[in-house]
JSON list of C-alpha atoms in Angstrom, two decimals:
[
{"chain": "A", "resi": 414, "resn": "UNK", "atom": "CA", "xyz": [6.68, 31.06, -7.98]},
{"chain": "A", "resi": 415, "resn": "UNK", "atom": "CA", "xyz": [8.67, 29.82, -5.04]},
{"chain": "A", "resi": 416, "resn": "UNK", "atom": "CA", "xyz": [8.22, 30.29, -1.31]},
{"chain": "A", "resi": 417, "resn": "UNK", "atom": "CA", "xyz": [10.61, 32.81, 0.19]},
{"chain": "A", "resi": 418, "resn": "UNK", "atom": "CA", "xyz": [11.94, 31.44, 3.46]},
{"chain": "A", "resi": 419, "resn": "UNK", "atom": "CA", "xyz": [13.02, 34.40, 5.58]},
{"chain": "A", "resi": 420, "resn": "UNK", "atom": "CA", "xyz": [15.56, 34.37, 8.39]},
{"chain": "A", "resi": 421, "resn": "UNK", "atom": "CA", "xyz": [14.03, 33.11, 11.60]},
{"chain": "A", "resi": 422, "resn": "UNK", "atom": "CA", "xyz": [11.20, 31.27, 9.87]},
{"chain": "A", "resi": 423, "resn": "UNK", "atom": "CA", "xyz": [9.80, 28.02, 11.27]},
{"chain": "A", "resi": 424, "resn": "UNK", "atom": "CA", "xyz": [9.30, 25.24, 8.75]},
{"chain": "A", "resi": 425, "resn": "UNK", "atom": "CA", "xyz": [7.37, 22.15, 9.78]},
{"chain": "A", "resi": 426, "resn": "UNK", "atom": "CA", "xyz": [7.20, 18.74, 8.10]},
{"chain": "A", "resi": 427, "resn": "UNK", "atom": "CA", "xyz": [4.35, 16.45, 9.07]},
{"chain": "A", "resi": 428, "resn": "UNK", "atom": "CA", "xyz": [2.68, 13.27, 7.94]},
{"chain": "A", "resi": 429, "resn": "UNK", "atom": "CA", "xyz": [3.32, 9.56, 8.34]},
{"chain": "A", "resi": 430, "resn": "UNK", "atom": "CA", "xyz": [6.34, 7.24, 8.50]},
{"chain": "A", "resi": 431, "resn": "UNK", "atom": "CA", "xyz": [7.96, 8.59, 5.34]},
{"chain": "A", "resi": 432, "resn": "UNK", "atom": "CA", "xyz": [8.33, 11.93, 7.13]},
{"chain": "A", "resi": 433, "resn": "UNK", "atom": "CA", "xyz": [8.76, 10.54, 10.65]},
{"chain": "A", "resi": 434, "resn": "UNK", "atom": "CA", "xyz": [11.74, 8.41, 9.65]},
{"chain": "A", "resi": 435, "resn": "UNK", "atom": "CA", "xyz": [12.69, 7.64, 13.29]},
{"chain": "A", "resi": 436, "resn": "UNK", "atom": "CA", "xyz": [12.69, 11.28, 14.32]},
{"chain": "A", "resi": 437, "resn": "UNK", "atom": "CA", "xyz": [12.43, 10.47, 18.02]},
{"chain": "A", "resi": 438, "resn": "UNK", "atom": "CA", "xyz": [15.66, 8.51, 17.77]},
{"chain": "A", "resi": 439, "resn": "UNK", "atom": "CA", "xyz": [17.52, 11.35, 16.05]},
{"chain": "A", "resi": 440, "resn": "UNK", "atom": "CA", "xyz": [19.51, 13.99, 17.88]},
{"chain": "A", "resi": 441, "resn": "UNK", "atom": "CA", "xyz": [17.80, 16.98, 16.29]},
{"chain": "A", "resi": 442, "resn": "UNK", "atom": "CA", "xyz": [14.30, 15.46, 16.03]},
{"chain": "A", "resi": 443, "resn": "UNK", "atom": "CA", "xyz": [14.25, 15.60, 12.24]},
{"chain": "A", "resi": 444, "resn": "UNK", "atom": "CA", "xyz": [14.67, 11.89, 11.63]},
{"chain": "A", "resi": 445, "resn": "UNK", "atom": "CA", "xyz": [16.92, 10.35, 9.01]},
{"chain": "A", "resi": 446, "resn": "UNK", "atom": "CA", "xyz": [14.99, 11.08, 5.82]},
{"chain": "A", "resi": 447, "resn": "UNK", "atom": "CA", "xyz": [14.11, 13.95, 3.51]},
{"chain": "A", "resi": 448, "resn": "UNK", "atom": "CA", "xyz": [13.45, 16.57, 6.26]},
{"chain": "A", "resi": 449, "resn": "UNK", "atom": "CA", "xyz": [17.02, 16.15, 7.53]},
{"chain": "A", "resi": 450, "resn": "UNK", "atom": "CA", "xyz": [18.40, 16.37, 4.00]},
{"chain": "A", "resi": 451, "resn": "UNK", "atom": "CA", "xyz": [16.40, 19.52, 3.31]},
{"chain": "A", "resi": 452, "resn": "UNK", "atom": "CA", "xyz": [17.54, 21.20, 6.52]},
{"chain": "A", "resi": 453, "resn": "UNK", "atom": "CA", "xyz": [21.15, 20.29, 5.85]},
{"chain": "A", "resi": 454, "resn": "UNK", "atom": "CA", "xyz": [21.16, 21.48, 2.27]},
{"chain": "A", "resi": 455, "resn": "UNK", "atom": "CA", "xyz": [19.37, 24.71, 3.20]},
{"chain": "A", "resi": 456, "resn": "UNK", "atom": "CA", "xyz": [21.92, 25.39, 5.91]},
{"chain": "A", "resi": 457, "resn": "UNK", "atom": "CA", "xyz": [24.74, 24.83, 3.45]},
{"chain": "A", "resi": 458, "resn": "UNK", "atom": "CA", "xyz": [23.23, 27.16, 0.86]},
{"chain": "A", "resi": 459, "resn": "UNK", "atom": "CA", "xyz": [21.97, 29.87, 3.21]},
{"chain": "A", "resi": 460, "resn": "UNK", "atom": "CA", "xyz": [24.10, 30.24, 6.34]},
{"chain": "A", "resi": 461, "resn": "UNK", "atom": "CA", "xyz": [22.84, 33.83, 6.54]},
{"chain": "A", "resi": 462, "resn": "UNK", "atom": "CA", "xyz": [19.20, 32.67, 6.81]},
{"chain": "A", "resi": 463, "resn": "UNK", "atom": "CA", "xyz": [18.83, 30.38, 9.83]},
{"chain": "A", "resi": 464, "resn": "UNK", "atom": "CA", "xyz": [15.58, 28.44, 9.99]},
{"chain": "A", "resi": 465, "resn": "UNK", "atom": "CA", "xyz": [13.88, 26.44, 12.74]},
{"chain": "A", "resi": 466, "resn": "UNK", "atom": "CA", "xyz": [13.07, 23.01, 11.30]},
{"chain": "A", "resi": 467, "resn": "UNK", "atom": "CA", "xyz": [10.41, 20.84, 12.95]},
{"chain": "A", "resi": 468, "resn": "UNK", "atom": "CA", "xyz": [9.19, 17.32, 12.19]},
{"chain": "A", "resi": 469, "resn": "UNK", "atom": "CA", "xyz": [5.89, 16.07, 13.62]},
{"chain": "A", "resi": 470, "resn": "UNK", "atom": "CA", "xyz": [5.39, 13.06, 11.35]},
{"chain": "A", "resi": 471, "resn": "UNK", "atom": "CA", "xyz": [4.21, 9.86, 13.05]},
{"chain": "A", "resi": 472, "resn": "UNK", "atom": "CA", "xyz": [4.50, 6.43, 11.47]},
{"chain": "A", "resi": 473, "resn": "UNK", "atom": "CA", "xyz": [1.20, 4.82, 10.54]},
{"chain": "A", "resi": 474, "resn": "UNK", "atom": "CA", "xyz": [-0.82, 8.00, 10.62]},
{"chain": "A", "resi": 475, "resn": "UNK", "atom": "CA", "xyz": [-3.68, 8.77, 8.31]},
{"chain": "A", "resi": 476, "resn": "UNK", "atom": "CA", "xyz": [-5.48, 12.06, 7.71]},
{"chain": "A", "resi": 477, "resn": "UNK", "atom": "CA", "xyz": [-7.86, 11.32, 10.59]},
{"chain": "A", "resi": 478, "resn": "UNK", "atom": "CA", "xyz": [-4.89, 10.81, 12.92]},
{"chain": "A", "resi": 479, "resn": "UNK", "atom": "CA", "xyz": [-3.37, 14.13, 11.87]},
{"chain": "A", "resi": 480, "resn": "UNK", "atom": "CA", "xyz": [-6.71, 15.82, 12.57]},
{"chain": "A", "resi": 481, "resn": "UNK", "atom": "CA", "xyz": [-6.74, 14.48, 16.11]},
{"chain": "A", "resi": 482, "resn": "UNK", "atom": "CA", "xyz": [-3.39, 16.09, 16.94]},
{"chain": "A", "resi": 483, "resn": "UNK", "atom": "CA", "xyz": [-3.39, 19.04, 14.53]},
{"chain": "A", "resi": 484, "resn": "UNK", "atom": "CA", "xyz": [-3.95, 21.78, 17.07]},
{"chain": "A", "resi": 485, "resn": "UNK", "atom": "CA", "xyz": [-1.25, 20.61, 19.48]},
{"chain": "A", "resi": 486, "resn": "UNK", "atom": "CA", "xyz": [1.35, 19.35, 17.03]},
{"chain": "A", "resi": 487, "resn": "UNK", "atom": "CA", "xyz": [0.99, 21.90, 14.22]},
{"chain": "A", "resi": 488, "resn": "UNK", "atom": "CA", "xyz": [-1.19, 24.95, 14.83]},
{"chain": "A", "resi": 489, "resn": "UNK", "atom": "CA", "xyz": [0.12, 25.73, 18.31]},
{"chain": "A", "resi": 490, "resn": "UNK", "atom": "CA", "xyz": [3.67, 25.91, 16.93]},
{"chain": "A", "resi": 491, "resn": "UNK", "atom": "CA", "xyz": [2.71, 28.78, 14.62]},
{"chain": "A", "resi": 492, "resn": "UNK", "atom": "CA", "xyz": [4.87, 27.61, 11.69]},
{"chain": "A", "resi": 493, "resn": "UNK", "atom": "CA", "xyz": [5.51, 29.89, 8.73]},
{"chain": "A", "resi": 494, "resn": "UNK", "atom": "CA", "xyz": [5.69, 26.97, 6.28]},
{"chain": "A", "resi": 495, "resn": "UNK", "atom": "CA", "xyz": [4.00, 23.59, 6.63]},
{"chain": "A", "resi": 496, "resn": "UNK", "atom": "CA", "xyz": [4.89, 20.65, 4.39]},
{"chain": "A", "resi": 497, "resn": "UNK", "atom": "CA", "xyz": [2.46, 17.70, 4.44]},
{"chain": "A", "resi": 498, "resn": "UNK", "atom": "CA", "xyz": [2.91, 14.18, 3.10]},
{"chain": "A", "resi": 499, "resn": "UNK", "atom": "CA", "xyz": [0.03, 11.88, 4.02]},
{"chain": "A", "resi": 500, "resn": "UNK", "atom": "CA", "xyz": [-2.14, 9.34, 2.25]},
{"chain": "A", "resi": 501, "resn": "UNK", "atom": "CA", "xyz": [-0.30, 6.05, 1.95]},
{"chain": "A", "resi": 502, "resn": "UNK", "atom": "CA", "xyz": [-1.94, 4.68, 5.12]},
{"chain": "A", "resi": 503, "resn": "UNK", "atom": "CA", "xyz": [-5.31, 5.98, 3.96]},
{"chain": "A", "resi": 504, "resn": "UNK", "atom": "CA", "xyz": [-4.65, 3.85, 0.88]},
{"chain": "A", "resi": 505, "resn": "UNK", "atom": "CA", "xyz": [-3.57, 0.55, 2.44]},
{"chain": "A", "resi": 506, "resn": "UNK", "atom": "CA", "xyz": [-5.31, 0.57, 5.82]},
{"chain": "A", "resi": 507, "resn": "UNK", "atom": "CA", "xyz": [-7.91, -2.04, 4.80]},
{"chain": "A", "resi": 508, "resn": "UNK", "atom": "CA", "xyz": [-5.12, -4.42, 3.81]},
{"chain": "A", "resi": 509, "resn": "UNK", "atom": "CA", "xyz": [-2.81, -4.04, 6.79]},
{"chain": "A", "resi": 510, "resn": "UNK", "atom": "CA", "xyz": [-5.15, -3.65, 9.76]},
{"chain": "A", "resi": 511, "resn": "UNK", "atom": "CA", "xyz": [-7.91, -6.13, 10.77]},
{"chain": "A", "resi": 512, "resn": "UNK", "atom": "CA", "xyz": [-9.91, -3.11, 11.97]},
{"chain": "A", "resi": 513, "resn": "UNK", "atom": "CA", "xyz": [-9.24, -1.20, 8.77]},
{"chain": "A", "resi": 514, "resn": "UNK", "atom": "CA", "xyz": [-11.55, -0.42, 5.91]},
{"chain": "A", "resi": 515, "resn": "UNK", "atom": "CA", "xyz": [-11.39, 1.39, 2.60]},
{"chain": "A", "resi": 516, "resn": "UNK", "atom": "CA", "xyz": [-11.33, 5.14, 3.18]},
{"chain": "A", "resi": 517, "resn": "UNK", "atom": "CA", "xyz": [-13.28, 6.85, 0.38]},
{"chain": "A", "resi": 518, "resn": "UNK", "atom": "CA", "xyz": [-11.49, 9.61, -1.50]},
{"chain": "A", "resi": 519, "resn": "UNK", "atom": "CA", "xyz": [-14.26, 12.01, -0.47]},
{"chain": "A", "resi": 520, "resn": "UNK", "atom": "CA", "xyz": [-13.60, 11.32, 3.22]},
{"chain": "A", "resi": 521, "resn": "UNK", "atom": "CA", "xyz": [-9.85, 11.68, 2.69]},
{"chain": "A", "resi": 522, "resn": "UNK", "atom": "CA", "xyz": [-10.33, 15.01, 0.90]},
{"chain": "A", "resi": 523, "resn": "UNK", "atom": "CA", "xyz": [-12.73, 16.41, 3.49]},
{"chain": "A", "resi": 524, "resn": "UNK", "atom": "CA", "xyz": [-10.36, 15.60, 6.34]},
{"chain": "A", "resi": 525, "resn": "UNK", "atom": "CA", "xyz": [-7.35, 16.99, 4.48]},
{"chain": "A", "resi": 526, "resn": "UNK", "atom": "CA", "xyz": [-9.33, 20.15, 3.76]},
{"chain": "A", "resi": 527, "resn": "UNK", "atom": "CA", "xyz": [-9.97, 20.59, 7.49]},
{"chain": "A", "resi": 528, "resn": "UNK", "atom": "CA", "xyz": [-6.23, 20.39, 8.09]},
{"chain": "A", "resi": 529, "resn": "UNK", "atom": "CA", "xyz": [-5.47, 23.10, 5.55]},
{"chain": "A", "resi": 530, "resn": "UNK", "atom": "CA", "xyz": [-8.23, 25.61, 6.29]},
{"chain": "A", "resi": 531, "resn": "UNK", "atom": "CA", "xyz": [-6.85, 27.04, 9.57]},
{"chain": "A", "resi": 532, "resn": "UNK", "atom": "CA", "xyz": [-3.33, 27.20, 8.15]},
{"chain": "A", "resi": 533, "resn": "UNK", "atom": "CA", "xyz": [-4.51, 29.08, 5.08]},
{"chain": "A", "resi": 534, "resn": "UNK", "atom": "CA", "xyz": [-6.49, 31.46, 7.29]},
{"chain": "A", "resi": 535, "resn": "UNK", "atom": "CA", "xyz": [-3.31, 32.17, 9.30]},
{"chain": "A", "resi": 536, "resn": "UNK", "atom": "CA", "xyz": [-1.38, 32.93, 6.11]},
{"chain": "A", "resi": 537, "resn": "UNK", "atom": "CA", "xyz": [0.86, 29.88, 6.41]},
{"chain": "A", "resi": 538, "resn": "UNK", "atom": "CA", "xyz": [2.74, 28.86, 3.28]},
{"chain": "A", "resi": 539, "resn": "UNK", "atom": "CA", "xyz": [1.77, 25.32, 2.27]},
{"chain": "A", "resi": 540, "resn": "UNK", "atom": "CA", "xyz": [3.63, 22.55, 0.47]},
{"chain": "A", "resi": 541, "resn": "UNK", "atom": "CA", "xyz": [1.54, 19.49, -0.31]},
{"chain": "A", "resi": 542, "resn": "UNK", "atom": "CA", "xyz": [3.46, 16.36, -1.29]},
{"chain": "A", "resi": 543, "resn": "UNK", "atom": "CA", "xyz": [1.44, 13.81, -3.22]},
{"chain": "A", "resi": 544, "resn": "UNK", "atom": "CA", "xyz": [1.32, 10.33, -1.70]},
{"chain": "A", "resi": 545, "resn": "UNK", "atom": "CA", "xyz": [3.03, 7.87, -4.00]},
{"chain": "A", "resi": 546, "resn": "UNK", "atom": "CA", "xyz": [3.34, 4.18, -4.81]},
{"chain": "A", "resi": 547, "resn": "UNK", "atom": "CA", "xyz": [6.23, 2.88, -6.87]},
{"chain": "A", "resi": 548, "resn": "UNK", "atom": "CA", "xyz": [5.63, -0.09, -9.19]},
{"chain": "A", "resi": 549, "resn": "UNK", "atom": "CA", "xyz": [7.95, -2.59, -7.49]},
{"chain": "A", "resi": 550, "resn": "UNK", "atom": "CA", "xyz": [7.89, -6.30, -8.30]},
{"chain": "A", "resi": 551, "resn": "UNK", "atom": "CA", "xyz": [7.40, -9.44, -6.23]},
{"chain": "A", "resi": 552, "resn": "UNK", "atom": "CA", "xyz": [5.93, -10.00, -2.79]},
{"chain": "A", "resi": 553, "resn": "UNK", "atom": "CA", "xyz": [6.98, -7.96, 0.23]},
{"chain": "A", "resi": 554, "resn": "UNK", "atom": "CA", "xyz": [6.19, -8.23, 3.93]},
{"chain": "A", "resi": 555, "resn": "UNK", "atom": "CA", "xyz": [4.36, -5.18, 5.19]},
{"chain": "A", "resi": 556, "resn": "UNK", "atom": "CA", "xyz": [3.32, -3.94, 8.59]},
{"chain": "A", "resi": 557, "resn": "UNK", "atom": "CA", "xyz": [5.96, -5.87, 10.58]},
{"chain": "A", "resi": 558, "resn": "UNK", "atom": "CA", "xyz": [4.73, -9.18, 9.22]},
{"chain": "A", "resi": 559, "resn": "UNK", "atom": "CA", "xyz": [1.04, -8.28, 9.34]},
{"chain": "A", "resi": 560, "resn": "UNK", "atom": "CA", "xyz": [0.50, -8.93, 5.64]},
{"chain": "A", "resi": 561, "resn": "UNK", "atom": "CA", "xyz": [2.17, -10.11, 2.46]},
{"chain": "A", "resi": 562, "resn": "UNK", "atom": "CA", "xyz": [1.71, -7.60, -0.34]},
{"chain": "A", "resi": 563, "resn": "UNK", "atom": "CA", "xyz": [1.99, -8.79, -3.93]},
{"chain": "A", "resi": 564, "resn": "UNK", "atom": "CA", "xyz": [1.00, -7.58, -7.38]},
{"chain": "A", "resi": 565, "resn": "UNK", "atom": "CA", "xyz": [-2.74, -8.03, -6.74]},
{"chain": "A", "resi": 566, "resn": "UNK", "atom": "CA", "xyz": [-2.69, -5.96, -3.56]},
{"chain": "A", "resi": 567, "resn": "UNK", "atom": "CA", "xyz": [-0.60, -3.24, -5.18]},
{"chain": "A", "resi": 568, "resn": "UNK", "atom": "CA", "xyz": [-3.07, -3.04, -8.05]},
{"chain": "A", "resi": 569, "resn": "UNK", "atom": "CA", "xyz": [-5.85, -2.51, -5.49]},
{"chain": "A", "resi": 570, "resn": "UNK", "atom": "CA", "xyz": [-3.74, 0.09, -3.72]},
{"chain": "A", "resi": 571, "resn": "UNK", "atom": "CA", "xyz": [-3.13, 1.96, -6.96]},
{"chain": "A", "resi": 572, "resn": "UNK", "atom": "CA", "xyz": [-6.85, 2.05, -7.78]},
{"chain": "A", "resi": 573, "resn": "UNK", "atom": "CA", "xyz": [-7.49, 3.38, -4.26]},
{"chain": "A", "resi": 574, "resn": "UNK", "atom": "CA", "xyz": [-4.62, 5.88, -4.32]},
{"chain": "A", "resi": 575, "resn": "UNK", "atom": "CA", "xyz": [-5.20, 7.61, -7.65]},
{"chain": "A", "resi": 576, "resn": "UNK", "atom": "CA", "xyz": [-8.35, 9.53, -6.61]},
{"chain": "A", "resi": 577, "resn": "UNK", "atom": "CA", "xyz": [-6.63, 10.55, -3.37]},
{"chain": "A", "resi": 578, "resn": "UNK", "atom": "CA", "xyz": [-3.74, 11.99, -5.37]},
{"chain": "A", "resi": 579, "resn": "UNK", "atom": "CA", "xyz": [-6.30, 13.92, -7.41]},
{"chain": "A", "resi": 580, "resn": "UNK", "atom": "CA", "xyz": [-7.80, 15.18, -4.14]},
{"chain": "A", "resi": 581, "resn": "UNK", "atom": "CA", "xyz": [-4.41, 16.52, -3.01]},
{"chain": "A", "resi": 582, "resn": "UNK", "atom": "CA", "xyz": [-3.98, 18.28, -6.35]},
{"chain": "A", "resi": 583, "resn": "UNK", "atom": "CA", "xyz": [-7.46, 19.78, -6.05]},
{"chain": "A", "resi": 584, "resn": "UNK", "atom": "CA", "xyz": [-6.74, 21.05, -2.53]},
{"chain": "A", "resi": 585, "resn": "UNK", "atom": "CA", "xyz": [-3.44, 22.54, -3.65]},
{"chain": "A", "resi": 586, "resn": "UNK", "atom": "CA", "xyz": [-5.33, 24.57, -6.25]},
{"chain": "A", "resi": 587, "resn": "UNK", "atom": "CA", "xyz": [-8.03, 25.57, -3.75]},
{"chain": "A", "resi": 588, "resn": "UNK", "atom": "CA", "xyz": [-5.56, 26.91, -1.20]},
{"chain": "A", "resi": 589, "resn": "UNK", "atom": "CA", "xyz": [-2.86, 28.19, -3.54]},
{"chain": "A", "resi": 590, "resn": "UNK", "atom": "CA", "xyz": [-0.45, 25.64, -2.05]},
{"chain": "A", "resi": 591, "resn": "UNK", "atom": "CA", "xyz": [2.74, 24.48, -3.73]},
{"chain": "A", "resi": 592, "resn": "UNK", "atom": "CA", "xyz": [2.28, 20.95, -5.03]},
{"chain": "A", "resi": 593, "resn": "UNK", "atom": "CA", "xyz": [5.15, 18.48, -5.11]},
{"chain": "A", "resi": 594, "resn": "UNK", "atom": "CA", "xyz": [4.03, 15.92, -7.69]},
{"chain": "A", "resi": 595, "resn": "UNK", "atom": "CA", "xyz": [5.92, 13.06, -6.06]},
{"chain": "A", "resi": 596, "resn": "UNK", "atom": "CA", "xyz": [3.96, 10.17, -7.60]},
{"chain": "A", "resi": 597, "resn": "UNK", "atom": "CA", "xyz": [4.77, 11.25, -11.14]},
{"chain": "A", "resi": 598, "resn": "UNK", "atom": "CA", "xyz": [8.34, 12.13, -10.22]},
{"chain": "A", "resi": 599, "resn": "UNK", "atom": "CA", "xyz": [9.04, 8.69, -8.80]},
{"chain": "A", "resi": 600, "resn": "UNK", "atom": "CA", "xyz": [7.33, 7.00, -11.75]},
{"chain": "A", "resi": 601, "resn": "UNK", "atom": "CA", "xyz": [9.77, 8.78, -14.05]},
{"chain": "A", "resi": 602, "resn": "UNK", "atom": "CA", "xyz": [12.75, 7.92, -11.86]},
{"chain": "A", "resi": 603, "resn": "UNK", "atom": "CA", "xyz": [11.65, 4.29, -11.66]},
{"chain": "A", "resi": 604, "resn": "UNK", "atom": "CA", "xyz": [11.75, 4.07, -15.43]},
{"chain": "A", "resi": 605, "resn": "UNK", "atom": "CA", "xyz": [15.51, 4.59, -15.35]},
{"chain": "A", "resi": 606, "resn": "UNK", "atom": "CA", "xyz": [17.03, 3.02, -12.22]},
{"chain": "A", "resi": 607, "resn": "UNK", "atom": "CA", "xyz": [14.10, 0.75, -11.34]},
{"chain": "A", "resi": 608, "resn": "UNK", "atom": "CA", "xyz": [11.47, 1.32, -8.64]},
{"chain": "A", "resi": 609, "resn": "UNK", "atom": "CA", "xyz": [13.24, -0.63, -5.88]},
{"chain": "A", "resi": 610, "resn": "UNK", "atom": "CA", "xyz": [16.21, 1.73, -6.15]},
{"chain": "A", "resi": 611, "resn": "UNK", "atom": "CA", "xyz": [14.01, 4.54, -4.84]},
{"chain": "A", "resi": 612, "resn": "UNK", "atom": "CA", "xyz": [11.68, 2.62, -2.49]},
{"chain": "A", "resi": 613, "resn": "UNK", "atom": "CA", "xyz": [12.35, -1.04, -1.78]},
{"chain": "A", "resi": 614, "resn": "UNK", "atom": "CA", "xyz": [8.75, -1.73, -0.74]},
{"chain": "A", "resi": 615, "resn": "UNK", "atom": "CA", "xyz": [7.21, 0.83, -3.10]},
{"chain": "A", "resi": 616, "resn": "UNK", "atom": "CA", "xyz": [6.44, 3.28, -0.29]},
{"chain": "A", "resi": 617, "resn": "UNK", "atom": "CA", "xyz": [9.31, 3.77, 2.17]},
{"chain": "A", "resi": 618, "resn": "UNK", "atom": "CA", "xyz": [12.15, 5.58, 0.50]},
{"chain": "A", "resi": 619, "resn": "UNK", "atom": "CA", "xyz": [15.76, 4.50, 0.21]},
{"chain": "A", "resi": 620, "resn": "UNK", "atom": "CA", "xyz": [18.49, 7.09, 0.83]},
{"chain": "A", "resi": 621, "resn": "UNK", "atom": "CA", "xyz": [18.38, 7.88, -2.89]},
{"chain": "A", "resi": 622, "resn": "UNK", "atom": "CA", "xyz": [14.61, 8.27, -2.72]},
{"chain": "A", "resi": 623, "resn": "UNK", "atom": "CA", "xyz": [14.84, 10.65, 0.22]},
{"chain": "A", "resi": 624, "resn": "UNK", "atom": "CA", "xyz": [17.51, 12.63, -1.65]},
{"chain": "A", "resi": 625, "resn": "UNK", "atom": "CA", "xyz": [15.26, 12.89, -4.72]},
{"chain": "A", "resi": 626, "resn": "UNK", "atom": "CA", "xyz": [12.31, 14.07, -2.63]},
{"chain": "A", "resi": 627, "resn": "UNK", "atom": "CA", "xyz": [14.48, 16.61, -0.79]},
{"chain": "A", "resi": 628, "resn": "UNK", "atom": "CA", "xyz": [15.85, 18.00, -4.06]},
{"chain": "A", "resi": 629, "resn": "UNK", "atom": "CA", "xyz": [12.36, 18.41, -5.47]},
{"chain": "A", "resi": 630, "resn": "UNK", "atom": "CA", "xyz": [11.19, 20.10, -2.26]},
{"chain": "A", "resi": 631, "resn": "UNK", "atom": "CA", "xyz": [14.08, 22.55, -2.30]},
{"chain": "A", "resi": 632, "resn": "UNK", "atom": "CA", "xyz": [13.11, 23.64, -5.81]},
{"chain": "A", "resi": 633, "resn": "UNK", "atom": "CA", "xyz": [9.90, 25.02, -4.31]},
{"chain": "A", "resi": 634, "resn": "UNK", "atom": "CA", "xyz": [11.65, 27.44, -1.94]},
{"chain": "A", "resi": 635, "resn": "UNK", "atom": "CA", "xyz": [14.07, 30.30, -2.24]}
]
């Protein structure tokens, strides 16, 4: 089943930098990534069904950061549909921040659950996008020069991320949310064009990566 987006609906995207995508520097506040592509494609397909599109993603945020601003940035807006992509910073925080530590999957899931509960109670339609990590090669500079991330670090990240992906899937089932299985999708895409084509650092999407995520998201709505 798909989500029916009715005329006048408010659709909100939230999460971390992948969603943020320099939204504060963009004219419409949607950023330059998949939320903008979704809004544009929807407008092209459905000029008779205008939608208010909002983006409250903030770069670097983890589930705990979303919790701290959830009431003001999400609940108070009363959105009809909320799309969430979070988890990559919960995965790599211990590597990139001297104050960071490994966030257990149980803690991640409990916090994410607290985000979803009031939305589900209000009857909000939910789209949960799995966090993802593409299997790129070589060493990259992450966190504005904070750390060098190579194969060893990415292996650690993958071990840390997999149970968090399972937690998102579990919560999608619990709340009857629509799941966008982005990790598996990008793994399949990477097998053809190569992982760097979709996300040069394995996390932050290229224009093609944003287009792929937007296309998958649009298949969940009607």
